[in-house]
XYZ file of C-alpha atoms in Angstrom:
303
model
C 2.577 -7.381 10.367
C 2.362 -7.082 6.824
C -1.079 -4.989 6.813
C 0.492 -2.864 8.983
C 3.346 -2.228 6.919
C 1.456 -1.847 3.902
C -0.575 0.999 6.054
C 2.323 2.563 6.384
C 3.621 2.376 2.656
C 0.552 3.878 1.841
C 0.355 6.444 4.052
C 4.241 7.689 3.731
C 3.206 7.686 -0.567
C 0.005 9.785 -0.097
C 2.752 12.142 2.405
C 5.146 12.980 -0.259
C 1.976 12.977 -2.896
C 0.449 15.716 -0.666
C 4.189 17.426 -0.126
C 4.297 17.430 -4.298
C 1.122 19.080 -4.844
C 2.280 21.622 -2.302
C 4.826 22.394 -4.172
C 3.502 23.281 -7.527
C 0.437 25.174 -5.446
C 3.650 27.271 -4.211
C 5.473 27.365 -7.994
C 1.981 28.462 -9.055
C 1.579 30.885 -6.642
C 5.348 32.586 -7.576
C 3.772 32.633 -11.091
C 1.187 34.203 -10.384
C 2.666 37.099 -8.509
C 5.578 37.290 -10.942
C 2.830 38.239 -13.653
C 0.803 40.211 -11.184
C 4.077 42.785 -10.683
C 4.022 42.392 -14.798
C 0.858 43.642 -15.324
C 1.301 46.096 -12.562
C 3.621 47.958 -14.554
C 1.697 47.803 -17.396
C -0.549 49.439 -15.832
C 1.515 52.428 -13.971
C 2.481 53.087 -17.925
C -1.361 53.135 -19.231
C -0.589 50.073 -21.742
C -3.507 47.906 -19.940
C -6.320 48.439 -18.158
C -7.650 47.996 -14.729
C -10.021 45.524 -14.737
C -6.714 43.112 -16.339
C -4.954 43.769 -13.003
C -8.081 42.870 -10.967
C -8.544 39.624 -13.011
C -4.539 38.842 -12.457
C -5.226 39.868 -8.584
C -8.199 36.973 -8.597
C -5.909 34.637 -10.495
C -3.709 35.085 -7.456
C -5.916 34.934 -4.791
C -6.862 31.695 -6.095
C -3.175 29.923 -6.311
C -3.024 31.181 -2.558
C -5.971 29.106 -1.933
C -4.619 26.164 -3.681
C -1.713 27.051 -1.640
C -3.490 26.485 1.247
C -5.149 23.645 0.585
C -2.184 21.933 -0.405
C -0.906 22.325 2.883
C -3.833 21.106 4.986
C -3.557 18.504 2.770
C 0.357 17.589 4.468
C -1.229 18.457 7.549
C -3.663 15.758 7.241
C -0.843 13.326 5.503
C 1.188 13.232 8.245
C -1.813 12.818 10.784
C -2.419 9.805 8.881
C 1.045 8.758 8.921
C 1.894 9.036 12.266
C -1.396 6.975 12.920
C -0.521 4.306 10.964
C 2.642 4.512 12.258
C 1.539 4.551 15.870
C 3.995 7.277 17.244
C 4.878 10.805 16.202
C 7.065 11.389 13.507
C 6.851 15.016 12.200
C 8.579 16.487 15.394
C 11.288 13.869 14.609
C 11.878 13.603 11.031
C 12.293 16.152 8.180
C 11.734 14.929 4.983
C 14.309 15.672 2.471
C 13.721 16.741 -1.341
C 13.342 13.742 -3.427
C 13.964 13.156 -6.663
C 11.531 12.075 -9.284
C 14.288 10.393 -11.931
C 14.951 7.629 -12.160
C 13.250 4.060 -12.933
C 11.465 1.919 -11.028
C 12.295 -1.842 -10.285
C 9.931 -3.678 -12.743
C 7.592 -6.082 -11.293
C 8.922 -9.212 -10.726
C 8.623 -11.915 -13.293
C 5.939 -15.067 -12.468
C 4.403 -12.929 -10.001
C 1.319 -14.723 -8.990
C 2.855 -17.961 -9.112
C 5.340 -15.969 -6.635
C 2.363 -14.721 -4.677
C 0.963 -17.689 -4.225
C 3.954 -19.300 -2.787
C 4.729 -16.129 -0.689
C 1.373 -15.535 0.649
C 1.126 -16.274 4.436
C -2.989 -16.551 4.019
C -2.131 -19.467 1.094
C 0.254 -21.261 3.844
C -2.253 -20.829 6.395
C -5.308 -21.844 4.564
C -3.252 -24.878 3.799
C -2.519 -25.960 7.072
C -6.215 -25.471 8.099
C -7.055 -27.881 5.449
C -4.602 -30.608 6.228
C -5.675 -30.250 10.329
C -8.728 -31.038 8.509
C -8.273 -33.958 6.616
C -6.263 -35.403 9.682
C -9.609 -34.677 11.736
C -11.579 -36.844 9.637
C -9.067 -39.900 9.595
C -9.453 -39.851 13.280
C -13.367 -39.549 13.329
C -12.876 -42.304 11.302
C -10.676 -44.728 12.514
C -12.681 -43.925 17.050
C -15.318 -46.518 15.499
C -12.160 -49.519 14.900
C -10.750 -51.370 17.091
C -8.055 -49.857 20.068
C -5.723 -51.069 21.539
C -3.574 -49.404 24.472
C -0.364 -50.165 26.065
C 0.742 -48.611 29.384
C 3.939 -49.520 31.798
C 4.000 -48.324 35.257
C 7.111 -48.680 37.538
C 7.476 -47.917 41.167
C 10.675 -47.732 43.586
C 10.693 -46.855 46.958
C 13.480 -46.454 49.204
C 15.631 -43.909 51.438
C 18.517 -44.101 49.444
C 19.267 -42.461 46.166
C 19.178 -46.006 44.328
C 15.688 -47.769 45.818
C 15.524 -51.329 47.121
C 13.173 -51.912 49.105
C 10.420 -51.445 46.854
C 10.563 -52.292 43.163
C 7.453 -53.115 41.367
C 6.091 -52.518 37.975
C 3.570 -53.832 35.439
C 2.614 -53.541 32.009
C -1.249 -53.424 30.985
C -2.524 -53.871 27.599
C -5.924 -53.173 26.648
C -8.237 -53.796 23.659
C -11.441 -52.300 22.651
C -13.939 -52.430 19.688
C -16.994 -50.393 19.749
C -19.491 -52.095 17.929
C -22.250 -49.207 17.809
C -21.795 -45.946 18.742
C -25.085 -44.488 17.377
C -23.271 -43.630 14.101
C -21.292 -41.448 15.959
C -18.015 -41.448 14.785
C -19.292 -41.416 11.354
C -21.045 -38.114 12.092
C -18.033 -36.986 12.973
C -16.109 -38.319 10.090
C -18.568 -36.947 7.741
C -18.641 -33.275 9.847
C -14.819 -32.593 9.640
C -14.741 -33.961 5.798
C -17.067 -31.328 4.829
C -14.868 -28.990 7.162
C -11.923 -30.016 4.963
C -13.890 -29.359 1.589
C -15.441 -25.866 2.499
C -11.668 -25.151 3.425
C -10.556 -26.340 -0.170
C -13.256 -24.168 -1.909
C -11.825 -21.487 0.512
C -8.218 -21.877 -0.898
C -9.692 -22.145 -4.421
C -11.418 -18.465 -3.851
C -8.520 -17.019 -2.140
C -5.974 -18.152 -5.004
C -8.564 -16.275 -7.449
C -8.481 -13.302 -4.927
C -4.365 -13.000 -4.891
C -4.400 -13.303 -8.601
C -6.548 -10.602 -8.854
C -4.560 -8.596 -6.832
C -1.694 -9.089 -7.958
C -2.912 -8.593 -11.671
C -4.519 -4.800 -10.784
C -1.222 -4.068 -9.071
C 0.603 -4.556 -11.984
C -1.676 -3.422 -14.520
C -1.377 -0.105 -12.528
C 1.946 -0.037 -12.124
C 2.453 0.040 -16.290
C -0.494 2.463 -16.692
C 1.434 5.324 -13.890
C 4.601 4.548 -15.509
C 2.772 5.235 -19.345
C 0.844 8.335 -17.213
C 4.915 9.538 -16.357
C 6.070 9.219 -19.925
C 3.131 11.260 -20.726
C 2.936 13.615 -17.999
C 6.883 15.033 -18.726
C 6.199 15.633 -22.064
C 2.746 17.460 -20.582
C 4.941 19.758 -18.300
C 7.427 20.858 -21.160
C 4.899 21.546 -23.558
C 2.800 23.427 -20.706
C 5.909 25.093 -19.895
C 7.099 26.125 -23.155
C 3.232 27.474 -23.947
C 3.152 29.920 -20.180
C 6.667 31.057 -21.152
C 5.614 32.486 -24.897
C 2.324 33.522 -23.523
C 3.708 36.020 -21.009
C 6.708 37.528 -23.379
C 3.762 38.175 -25.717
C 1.821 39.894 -23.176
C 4.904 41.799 -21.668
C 5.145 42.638 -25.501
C 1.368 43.650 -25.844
C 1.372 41.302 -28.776
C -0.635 38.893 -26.360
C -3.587 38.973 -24.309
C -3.586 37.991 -20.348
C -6.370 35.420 -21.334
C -3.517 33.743 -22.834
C -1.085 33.974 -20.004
C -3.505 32.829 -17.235
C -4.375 29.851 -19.735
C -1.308 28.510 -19.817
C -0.713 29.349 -16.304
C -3.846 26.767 -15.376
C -2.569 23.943 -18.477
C 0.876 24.523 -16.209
C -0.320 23.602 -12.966
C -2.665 21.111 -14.384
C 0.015 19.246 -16.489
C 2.327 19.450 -13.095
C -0.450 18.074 -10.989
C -0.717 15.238 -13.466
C 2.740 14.508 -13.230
C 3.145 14.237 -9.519
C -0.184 12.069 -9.394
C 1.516 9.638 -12.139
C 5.207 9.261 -10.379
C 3.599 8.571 -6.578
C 0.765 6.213 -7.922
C 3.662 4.255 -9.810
C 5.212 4.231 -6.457
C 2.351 3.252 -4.914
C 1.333 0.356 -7.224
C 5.372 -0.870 -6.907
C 5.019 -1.282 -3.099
C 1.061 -2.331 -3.810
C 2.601 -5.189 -5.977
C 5.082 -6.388 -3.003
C 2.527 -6.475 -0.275
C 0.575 -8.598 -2.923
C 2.815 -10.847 -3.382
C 3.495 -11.702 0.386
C 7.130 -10.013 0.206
C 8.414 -6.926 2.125
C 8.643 -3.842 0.128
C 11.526 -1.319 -0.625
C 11.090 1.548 0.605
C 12.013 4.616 -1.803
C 12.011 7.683 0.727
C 14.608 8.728 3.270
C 14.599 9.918 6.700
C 16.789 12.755 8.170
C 16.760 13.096 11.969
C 16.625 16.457 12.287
């Protein structure tokens, strides 16, 4: 059940990943055109030339294509969500706009001691182990002496409370097997060894959740330092594309300079939806490692 959910989780983050690059492809694309209808009138009034409004015309072509990408890429996302989901959501569901403030619950603290204790493979593995043990004490003990007790009773009669027959008996037997060919040792010694590969197991799987529990969180911090890092990317990328096209608008710039900080834009806005869903990502990531079910941090609107 949990791999399943954590399918899901995964597949509903790289959904609303895929949604966010589609929308800066479509901001991008608005950009573009905006400066394309700029340079256009430059040109009607002989202040540029033509081959600037052909390179502009590329530069739009090109965030159309992004455009388009970006949307085969929600295509695909909800393909993949629906099949993890197993039934079909998009004809359902719409998603609504989410919002990217906010902070995220920390990861808890003692987590892989938490994981450990949470895990159902841990709880399992233990179990396997102590069936083990409990194997070889048996093996064991077949080669001692038994001894069995068994009572039999036995009424008879056509009415509800018998009495014309009422017999029983108790039998008590003893046995001691002397030689057995060593076989309940070989036994013995089989399901010991059972029990130790199935502590080594335990040993390698705590390593294993530690592990992942450890990259979860070390991810988590790095997408939250990548978020810190990525707003102050947009408003400086922002900032740069806004001063580069009033200095072109007021020939005092070149459209090298505009379409430069039209690509550090979308880049910088790329970077930033990457950051916030892979912090998302690594919060649920660090859940399902520790055995626990996750919160989820989208909502659904029937439509």
């Amino acid at each position: 059940a949990q791999g399943v959910e954590w399918a899901v989780t995964s597949a509903w983050y790289e959904l609303r990943r895929a949604i966010g690059r589609l929308s800066v492809a479509e901001e991008m694309l608005g950009l573009a055109q905006e400066h394309h209808r700029h340079v256009e009138a430059l040109f009607r009034n002989g202040m540029v030339a033509k081959n600037e409004v052909l390179r502009v015309e590329v530069s739009v072509s090109e965030a159309e294509l992004n455009r388009i990408r970006a949307a085969n890429g929600v295509d695909v996302a909800w393909h993949a969500l629906e099949r993890a989901a197993g039934t079909t959501l998009r004809a359902r569901y719409a998603l609504p706009q989410e919002e990217f403030e906010g902070d995220l619950p920390p990861a808890p603290e003692g987590a892989v001691e938490m994981g450990l204790a949470s895990r159902p493979e841990t709880r399992a593995l233990a179990s396997a182990m102590d069936s083990a043990l409990l194997a070889s004490k048996a093996a064991r003990a077949s080669g001692g002496p038994k001894i069995i007790l068994m009572g039999e009773v036995y009424r008879a009669d056509e009415s509800f409370f018998p009495s014309k027959m009422d017999d029983w008996k108790i039998t008590l037997l003893a046995g001691w097997t002397f030689f057995d060919g060593g076989e309940s040792a070989s036994r013995a010694r089989e399901a010991r060894a059972a029990a130790e590969e199935l502590l080594f197991q335990a040993e390698d799987l705590k390593r294993q959740i530690e592990l992942e529990i450890s990259a979860a969180c070390s991810n988590f911090e790095s997408s939250l330092r990548r978020i810190e890092v990525g707003r102050a990317m947009v408003a400086a990328a922002e900032e740069e594309y806004r001063m580069a096209l009033r200095r072109y608008v007021a020939q005092v710039g070149t459209n090298i300079d505009v379409l430069d900080g039209a690509t550090a834009l979308a880049n910088a806005r790329n970077q930033l939806v990457e950051g916030i869903y892979d912090a998302k990502k690594a919060r649920a990531e660090i859940d399902w490692a520790l055995g626990i079910t996750g919160e989820a941090f989208g909502r659904e609107v029937v439509k």
